[in-house]
Amino acid sequence: MTDFDVVVVGAGVTGLTIANRLHAAGRSVLVVEARDRVGGRLLTEDVEGVRLEVGGQWVSPDQTALLALIDELGLEMYARYRAGKSIYIGADGVRRTFEGEQFPVSDTTAAEMERLTKELDRLAAQMDPLVPWEHPDAEQLDRISFAAWLANQTDDAEARDNIGLYIGPAMLTKPAHSFSALSAVLMAASAGGFSHLVDADFILDRRVVGGLQRVPLSLADRLPAGTVHLGEAVTKVEWSEEGATVFTGRGSYRGRDVVMAVPPTLVNRVQYIPALPPVQAQMRQHISFGLVVKLHITYATPFWRDLGLSGTAFSPYALVHEAYDNTNEDIDGETRGTLVGFCSDVKADGILGLDAETRKQKVLECLAGYYGEQALHPVHYYESPWMADEWTVGAFGTSFDIGSLTRYGRHLRAAVGPLQFASSDIAGLGFQHVDGAIRMGEAVAARLLEA
Ligand code: FDA
């Protein structure tokens, strides 16, 4: 058994940020990772000749921790393609094109959407996303689903469906009836306000040259050789006030401190001796991953651009509720065009029960509804498999069920003896995003360095 100042479990951005900061401060650190690669939910992969962002990819201007790290690592960025008109399919099933942020809905629906946006901005401005349970209306907002809250606010179904889309399918990737209005406000507050979520040009602003996985890959490269152990899942942690030992199939490693830099849902999969305090085990049973299938559809050319379309498409009523031009602008000589689309929560349940070919046909028919007949003929089609990956089991991130953010939230980041917990899922600003992973990593590293 080897001794370290700190053993970090998980080589996602959170774990690698912690390891980098501790190493730079002269601490001995080991990172133990279950997968045979670093990056966790970030994976930039060549799939049959097409480079794809299988996991996270976009960077927005409010994500200042991520922007600073990208700068520190010397990585470059480029803007997402957005020239041309966007597409919206409303409750009447009619396809309409539009420019700017406002969906082409009736004047009354537009006014209701504007009013709801202002109300959510107001509630988010009252919240410190690190402590959402301290919001003045926390108890009340946590007891009601976001769908019920929306129904109390307006009789306009299309306004409700669109506002619900921005937080339900598009962010928490759960149906709006299954999470609380407080969780919805947290999602908005963590991104600097609900208006940011409504603005695709803001929230999906830029991409990293070479792919966002270059962030964790570069972080791992800066650590001394041998610091990151790949392919070693931690199955057991023995701990006392003096330190903790983690056990994998290959060995055991002792740290004065151990950080579980894994999603909360995977914390409970490890055996703890002695067991974690009851509130810790209970709390994490009230947290679950959302479900979204990230779809990558590549064509011989980005044909939609010739039609004057940006590639951006939305409909709360369609199987693929949002889609964007995801062509790799950073690859010299790339002539193909790639669309990325998302199929979330109950719609994802529906397609995941189908065989692969039927599923693909349904997705392509949906895209044809947005972009026309040419969308039926891709040269490459791929579905990100996060929901079947045992080291994630869902996408994009995890969130509490109704009533549990106020009941358990204050225990989320509490240490247990020498055990610390960290991941983007328990971040304040940048919640469920890479920015939050970095913020959590920095905070835990600072806490350990102060001790
Ligand atoms: P992460 O899950 O990445 O890392 C945890 C690590 O722990 C994993 O490597 C896992 O293998 C390991 N592990 C788990 N259990 C273990 C055990 N018992 N022993 C050892 N290792 C163990 N964000 C964003 O900013 N912009 C975006 O565009 C997107 N889009 C997006 C799309 C998709 C499809 C997904 C799935 C996610 C996103 N995200 C995103 C979210 C973003 O990817 C995510 O918030 C962070 O990458 C999470 O980083 P963490 O390090 O916190 O967890």
XYZ file of C-alpha atoms and ligand atoms in Angstrom:
504
model
C 0.000 0.000 0.000
C 1.305 3.461 -0.912
C 0.579 6.579 1.138
C -0.433 9.945 -0.368
C -1.528 13.255 1.034
C -4.682 12.974 -1.063
C -6.249 10.190 -3.123
C -8.768 11.442 -5.684
C -11.363 8.984 -6.992
C -12.433 9.954 -10.535
C -10.457 11.569 -13.380
C -13.195 13.829 -14.697
C -12.598 17.585 -14.781
C -13.448 17.853 -11.062
C -10.910 15.236 -9.945
C -8.175 16.432 -12.305
C -8.640 20.072 -11.226
C -8.172 19.002 -7.594
C -5.109 16.906 -8.454
C -3.522 19.764 -10.407
C -4.046 22.339 -7.677
C -2.756 20.007 -4.944
C 0.258 18.929 -6.981
C 1.133 22.556 -7.755
C 1.055 23.229 -3.986
C 3.533 20.408 -3.362
C 1.105 17.734 -2.075
C 1.479 14.100 -3.073
C -1.625 13.026 -4.940
C -2.957 9.941 -6.708
C -5.967 9.846 -9.053
C -7.785 6.518 -9.411
C -10.109 6.252 -12.426
C -12.455 3.384 -13.308
C -12.443 3.986 -17.056
C -9.451 3.408 -19.320
C -9.380 7.128 -20.159
C -9.619 10.489 -18.421
C -12.397 13.056 -18.924
C -15.504 11.337 -17.550
C -18.470 13.014 -19.240
C -16.140 14.746 -21.708
C -15.172 12.543 -24.642
C -14.008 13.769 -28.034
C -13.867 10.683 -30.200
C -13.245 9.660 -33.770
C -16.259 7.480 -34.604
C -15.778 5.739 -37.972
C -13.916 8.718 -39.395
C -16.073 11.476 -37.915
C -14.804 13.423 -34.930
C -17.637 13.813 -32.442
C -18.189 15.522 -29.107
C -19.795 12.504 -27.475
C -20.212 14.335 -24.156
C -20.033 18.002 -23.158
C -18.833 20.518 -25.723
C -20.112 24.104 -25.415
C -18.646 27.016 -23.491
C -20.670 30.125 -22.593
C -19.518 33.616 -21.532
C -20.763 33.235 -17.923
C -18.520 30.170 -17.420
C -15.593 32.218 -16.209
C -13.871 29.363 -14.338
C -13.830 27.272 -17.524
C -12.747 30.229 -19.654
C -9.862 30.921 -17.256
C -8.769 27.270 -17.322
C -8.949 27.118 -21.127
C -6.706 30.167 -21.161
C -4.332 28.681 -18.551
C -4.044 25.466 -20.595
C -3.327 27.446 -23.789
C -6.341 26.010 -25.644
C -8.157 27.867 -28.402
C -11.842 28.282 -29.136
C -14.112 28.978 -32.085
C -17.689 30.195 -32.389
C -20.573 27.814 -33.054
C -21.968 28.288 -36.573
C -25.131 30.388 -36.326
C -25.584 32.370 -39.549
C -29.057 32.133 -41.077
C -32.562 31.480 -39.852
C -33.611 29.158 -37.048
C -36.606 26.821 -37.144
C -39.500 26.422 -34.706
C -42.378 23.955 -34.808
C -45.197 25.042 -32.539
C -48.289 23.408 -31.046
C -50.107 23.722 -34.398
C -47.426 21.523 -36.015
C -46.491 24.280 -38.481
C -42.801 24.807 -39.245
C -41.738 28.449 -39.083
C -38.366 30.138 -39.465
C -37.236 33.008 -37.265
C -34.275 35.206 -36.336
C -33.154 36.208 -32.836
C -34.247 34.553 -29.604
C -38.028 34.929 -29.693
C -39.839 31.891 -31.079
C -42.400 32.762 -33.795
C -45.452 32.256 -31.596
C -48.650 34.329 -31.300
C -48.367 37.755 -29.661
C -50.205 36.531 -26.561
C -47.918 33.498 -26.169
C -44.856 35.697 -26.759
C -46.060 38.089 -24.040
C -46.641 35.201 -21.626
C -43.179 33.779 -22.362
C -41.661 37.188 -21.706
C -43.558 37.517 -18.424
C -42.496 34.020 -17.266
C -38.890 34.723 -18.259
C -38.908 37.893 -16.154
C -40.439 36.039 -13.205
C -37.840 33.253 -13.391
C -35.074 35.858 -13.730
C -36.447 37.580 -10.615
C -36.497 34.337 -8.613
C -33.009 33.379 -9.836
C -31.621 36.805 -8.876
C -32.765 36.130 -5.286
C -30.782 32.880 -5.163
C -27.170 32.132 -4.338
C -26.826 28.895 -6.335
C -24.408 27.521 -3.726
C -27.192 27.611 -1.121
C -30.522 27.388 -3.009
C -32.264 26.243 0.188
C -31.740 29.779 1.543
C -33.932 31.319 -1.188
C -36.729 33.346 0.498
C -39.370 31.069 -1.101
C -37.300 27.870 -0.944
C -39.753 25.692 1.012
C -42.708 26.662 -1.124
C -40.853 26.317 -4.452
C -39.355 22.956 -3.505
C -42.759 21.408 -2.721
C -44.242 22.055 -6.138
C -43.171 20.575 -9.470
C -41.945 22.971 -12.141
C -44.874 21.844 -14.347
C -47.372 22.672 -11.576
C -45.663 26.009 -10.925
C -45.942 26.865 -14.636
C -49.618 25.828 -14.643
C -50.235 28.202 -11.717
C -48.559 31.012 -13.639
C -50.325 30.838 -17.001
C -53.178 29.210 -18.929
C -51.170 29.499 -22.160
C -50.104 25.902 -22.871
C -47.571 26.787 -25.583
C -45.885 29.348 -23.331
C -45.677 26.706 -20.580
C -44.314 24.104 -22.995
C -41.610 26.431 -24.285
C -40.524 27.756 -20.886
C -40.596 24.194 -19.560
C -38.415 23.088 -22.479
C -35.502 25.324 -21.501
C -35.125 23.670 -18.097
C -36.795 20.261 -18.456
C -35.685 18.499 -21.666
C -32.863 20.947 -22.423
C -31.084 21.130 -19.052
C -32.140 18.792 -16.235
C -33.308 16.297 -18.908
C -36.253 15.243 -16.774
C -39.989 15.859 -17.315
C -41.061 19.173 -15.742
C -43.476 17.306 -13.427
C -40.609 15.348 -11.825
C -38.427 18.127 -10.353
C -39.262 21.080 -8.174
C -39.677 24.716 -9.131
C -36.744 25.360 -6.757
C -34.518 23.028 -8.830
C -35.634 24.937 -11.932
C -34.646 28.255 -10.323
C -31.303 26.703 -9.284
C -30.632 25.719 -12.910
C -31.341 29.299 -13.982
C -29.349 30.911 -11.145
C -26.367 28.628 -11.781
C -26.187 29.956 -15.354
C -26.450 33.602 -14.303
C -30.200 33.889 -14.954
C -33.060 32.265 -16.861
C -32.587 34.668 -19.795
C -29.229 33.015 -20.470
C -30.891 29.613 -20.906
C -33.330 31.073 -23.423
C -30.517 32.491 -25.532
C -28.876 29.659 -27.510
C -26.288 32.084 -28.869
C -25.193 32.728 -25.287
C -25.424 29.317 -23.663
C -24.031 27.416 -26.675
C -21.531 30.059 -27.660
C -18.137 28.517 -28.371
C -16.275 25.220 -28.780
C -12.701 24.241 -28.021
C -10.397 23.576 -30.967
C -9.741 19.831 -30.950
C -12.709 19.199 -28.637
C -13.622 19.935 -25.027
C -11.963 16.709 -23.825
C -8.685 18.549 -24.393
C -9.346 20.254 -21.050
C -9.115 17.060 -18.921
C -6.456 15.574 -21.222
C -4.285 18.679 -20.733
C -4.909 18.644 -16.971
C -3.784 14.997 -16.828
C -0.705 15.789 -18.961
C 0.445 18.370 -16.409
C 0.591 15.757 -13.626
C 3.741 13.675 -13.096
C 3.768 10.311 -14.906
C 2.010 7.614 -12.883
C -0.265 10.048 -11.003
C -3.404 8.845 -12.787
C -4.244 5.156 -12.524
C -6.668 4.189 -15.289
C -8.941 1.130 -15.352
C -9.121 0.889 -11.563
C -12.613 1.155 -10.112
C -12.749 1.913 -6.412
C -15.108 -0.578 -4.768
C -14.411 -0.023 -1.059
C -13.220 2.820 1.171
C -12.110 2.212 4.756
C -11.895 5.406 6.778
C -11.266 6.819 10.236
C -10.473 10.333 11.466
C -6.783 9.667 10.653
C -7.233 8.945 6.954
C -8.779 6.605 4.396
C -7.776 3.669 2.228
C -9.370 3.052 -1.163
C -9.503 -0.456 -2.584
C -9.563 -1.377 -6.280
C -9.225 -4.716 -8.052
C -5.484 -4.050 -8.323
C -4.498 -2.704 -4.954
C -5.143 -0.295 -2.132
C -4.014 3.320 -1.664
C -4.016 5.347 1.503
C -4.579 9.084 1.713
C -4.686 11.524 4.588
C -7.723 12.738 2.660
C -9.781 11.047 -0.030
C -11.968 12.942 -2.508
C -14.872 11.146 -4.158
C -14.871 13.201 -7.385
C -17.716 11.195 -8.906
C -21.404 11.996 -9.526
C -23.485 11.689 -6.299
C -25.329 8.695 -7.743
C -22.041 6.754 -7.925
C -20.908 7.686 -4.396
C -23.398 5.178 -2.989
C -22.128 2.389 -5.233
C -18.920 2.175 -3.192
C -18.825 0.289 0.132
C -17.752 2.447 3.095
C -16.332 0.947 6.275
C -17.628 2.270 8.568
C -20.817 3.168 6.655
C -21.398 6.834 5.816
C -23.725 8.654 8.271
C -27.397 7.834 7.500
C -28.190 11.299 6.123
C -25.458 10.886 3.463
C -26.805 7.557 2.215
C -30.416 8.774 2.387
C -29.671 12.045 0.611
C -28.099 10.385 -2.408
C -31.109 8.113 -2.865
C -33.076 11.280 -3.656
C -30.692 12.291 -6.442
C -30.927 10.828 -9.930
C -29.449 11.309 -13.382
C -31.559 12.806 -16.116
C -31.826 11.070 -19.478
C -31.014 12.525 -22.874
C -29.809 10.908 -26.075
C -27.266 13.133 -27.816
C -27.628 12.478 -31.560
C -24.893 13.156 -34.118
C -25.978 13.168 -37.754
C -23.381 13.856 -40.433
C -24.166 14.755 -44.057
C -22.014 15.010 -47.184
C -22.371 18.800 -46.902
C -24.004 21.202 -44.408
C -26.932 21.445 -46.851
C -29.076 23.566 -44.488
C -26.627 26.461 -44.862
C -27.443 26.637 -48.595
C -31.116 26.918 -47.598
C -30.315 29.988 -45.479
C -30.693 28.021 -42.236
C -28.411 28.192 -39.213
C -29.154 24.577 -38.304
C -30.739 25.682 -35.017
C -34.165 24.096 -34.526
C -36.570 23.862 -31.581
C -39.871 22.246 -30.799
C -41.191 21.084 -27.435
C -43.517 18.852 -29.485
C -40.905 17.053 -31.613
C -38.945 13.892 -30.803
C -35.727 15.891 -31.171
C -36.589 18.981 -29.138
C -33.492 20.978 -30.164
C -30.798 20.662 -32.838
C -27.791 22.701 -33.961
C -25.095 22.873 -36.608
C -22.183 21.022 -35.029
C -19.801 20.948 -37.987
C -16.139 20.720 -36.960
C -14.999 24.150 -38.127
C -11.550 23.475 -36.668
C -10.714 20.611 -39.055
C -8.938 21.836 -42.191
C -10.644 20.661 -45.377
C -13.787 19.401 -43.606
C -16.562 19.439 -46.223
C -19.136 17.377 -44.326
C -21.764 18.978 -42.140
C -22.855 17.617 -38.772
C -26.072 18.295 -36.911
C -26.359 17.557 -33.223
C -29.779 16.922 -31.728
C -31.189 15.954 -28.347
C -34.010 13.573 -27.444
C -34.796 13.819 -23.764
C -36.655 12.269 -20.797
C -39.945 10.540 -21.698
C -39.296 10.854 -25.440
C -35.932 9.198 -24.873
C -37.702 6.406 -22.945
C -39.861 5.924 -26.017
C -37.070 5.610 -28.576
C -34.717 3.576 -26.389
C -37.300 0.777 -26.424
C -37.083 0.574 -30.241
C -34.554 -1.368 -32.315
C -31.618 0.700 -33.601
C -32.825 1.001 -37.209
C -36.383 2.075 -36.282
C -34.965 4.583 -33.812
C -32.674 6.072 -36.451
C -35.577 6.344 -38.940
C -37.742 8.150 -36.382
C -34.945 10.602 -35.611
C -34.276 11.251 -39.307
C -37.998 11.773 -40.023
C -38.076 14.297 -37.201
C -35.066 16.108 -38.662
C -36.748 16.080 -42.097
C -39.638 17.958 -40.445
C -37.150 20.682 -39.508
C -34.720 20.766 -42.494
C -36.558 19.040 -45.340
C -36.131 15.770 -47.229
C -32.316 15.991 -47.457
C -32.120 15.301 -43.729
C -33.210 11.708 -44.447
C -29.889 10.892 -46.113
C -26.939 11.190 -43.724
C -23.528 9.647 -44.347
C -23.066 8.885 -40.651
C -25.339 8.505 -37.635
C -24.373 8.051 -33.975
C -26.077 8.140 -30.571
C -24.005 8.963 -27.480
C -24.354 5.982 -25.140
C -24.143 7.644 -21.693
C -27.296 6.022 -20.349
C -25.741 2.572 -20.824
C -22.299 3.533 -19.510
C -21.844 2.142 -16.011
C -19.573 5.034 -14.946
C -22.222 7.657 -15.718
C -25.651 5.993 -16.305
C -27.474 9.028 -17.668
C -26.924 12.539 -19.035
C -26.242 15.370 -18.624
C -26.162 15.437 -14.834
C -27.972 14.650 -11.609
C -30.615 16.555 -9.636
C -32.839 16.098 -6.606
C -36.422 14.846 -6.608
C -39.235 17.152 -5.410
C -38.762 18.412 -1.847
C -35.242 17.056 -1.394
C -33.153 20.128 -2.222
C -34.403 21.866 0.925
C -34.443 18.629 2.929
C -30.900 17.463 2.120
C -29.094 20.142 0.101
C -27.046 21.478 3.022
C -25.366 18.050 3.402
C -24.279 17.847 -0.237
C -20.793 19.265 0.160
C -20.202 18.263 3.793
C -17.039 16.240 4.424
C -17.260 12.980 6.407
C -14.045 12.571 8.394
C -11.255 12.461 5.759
C -13.774 12.036 2.884
C -14.647 14.949 0.597
C -17.281 14.880 -2.146
C -17.100 16.888 -5.367
C -18.562 16.943 -8.873
C -20.265 19.364 -11.242
C -23.596 17.981 -9.983
C -23.150 19.608 -6.584
C -21.741 22.917 -7.832
C -23.476 26.274 -7.377
C -22.443 28.438 -10.330
C -21.900 26.102 -13.286
C -24.161 23.404 -11.791
C -24.170 20.362 -14.129
C -21.530 21.994 -16.363
C -17.766 21.806 -16.787
C -17.516 25.270 -15.258
C -19.106 23.868 -12.072
C -16.707 20.898 -12.097
C -13.768 23.339 -12.062
C -15.354 25.490 -9.345
C -15.986 22.412 -7.192
C -12.453 21.171 -7.828
C -10.925 24.536 -6.886
C -13.061 24.774 -3.733
C -12.171 21.298 -2.470
C -8.478 21.771 -3.265
C -8.507 25.083 -1.342
C -10.238 23.402 1.619
C -7.620 20.632 1.699
C -4.739 23.090 1.403
C -6.099 25.171 4.284
C -6.397 22.157 6.595
P -17.475 13.105 -14.444
O -18.666 12.209 -14.430
O -17.057 13.673 -15.742
O -16.210 12.374 -13.814
C -16.323 11.419 -12.792
C -15.276 10.341 -13.035
O -15.322 9.397 -11.965
C -15.531 9.550 -14.320
O -14.371 9.553 -15.105
C -15.872 8.140 -13.808
O -15.417 7.133 -14.689
C -15.132 8.099 -12.491
N -15.660 7.147 -11.510
C -16.948 6.973 -11.134
N -17.028 6.025 -10.178
C -15.767 5.604 -9.939
C -15.205 4.637 -9.069
N -15.966 3.912 -8.229
N -13.856 4.437 -9.090
C -13.070 5.170 -9.905
N -13.559 6.101 -10.762
C -14.891 6.312 -10.780
N -21.195 20.612 -19.828
C -20.829 21.802 -20.398
O -20.213 22.630 -19.711
N -21.135 22.059 -21.703
C -21.822 21.158 -22.487
O -22.061 21.396 -23.683
C -22.213 19.928 -21.889
N -22.904 18.999 -22.621
C -23.008 17.705 -22.133
C -23.457 16.690 -22.993
C -23.503 15.376 -22.540
C -24.011 14.295 -23.469
C -23.089 15.069 -21.208
C -23.118 13.634 -20.697
C -22.643 16.076 -20.363
C -22.602 17.403 -20.825
N -22.127 18.431 -20.012
C -21.845 19.667 -20.556
C -21.862 18.199 -18.572
C -20.367 18.012 -18.281
O -19.822 17.086 -19.193
C -20.207 17.518 -16.849
O -20.868 18.411 -15.962
C -18.739 17.424 -16.376
O -17.916 16.889 -17.388
C -18.698 16.564 -15.124
O -17.360 16.462 -14.633
P -17.084 15.703 -13.252
O -15.621 15.527 -13.142
O -17.786 16.379 -12.142
O -17.810 14.272 -13.407
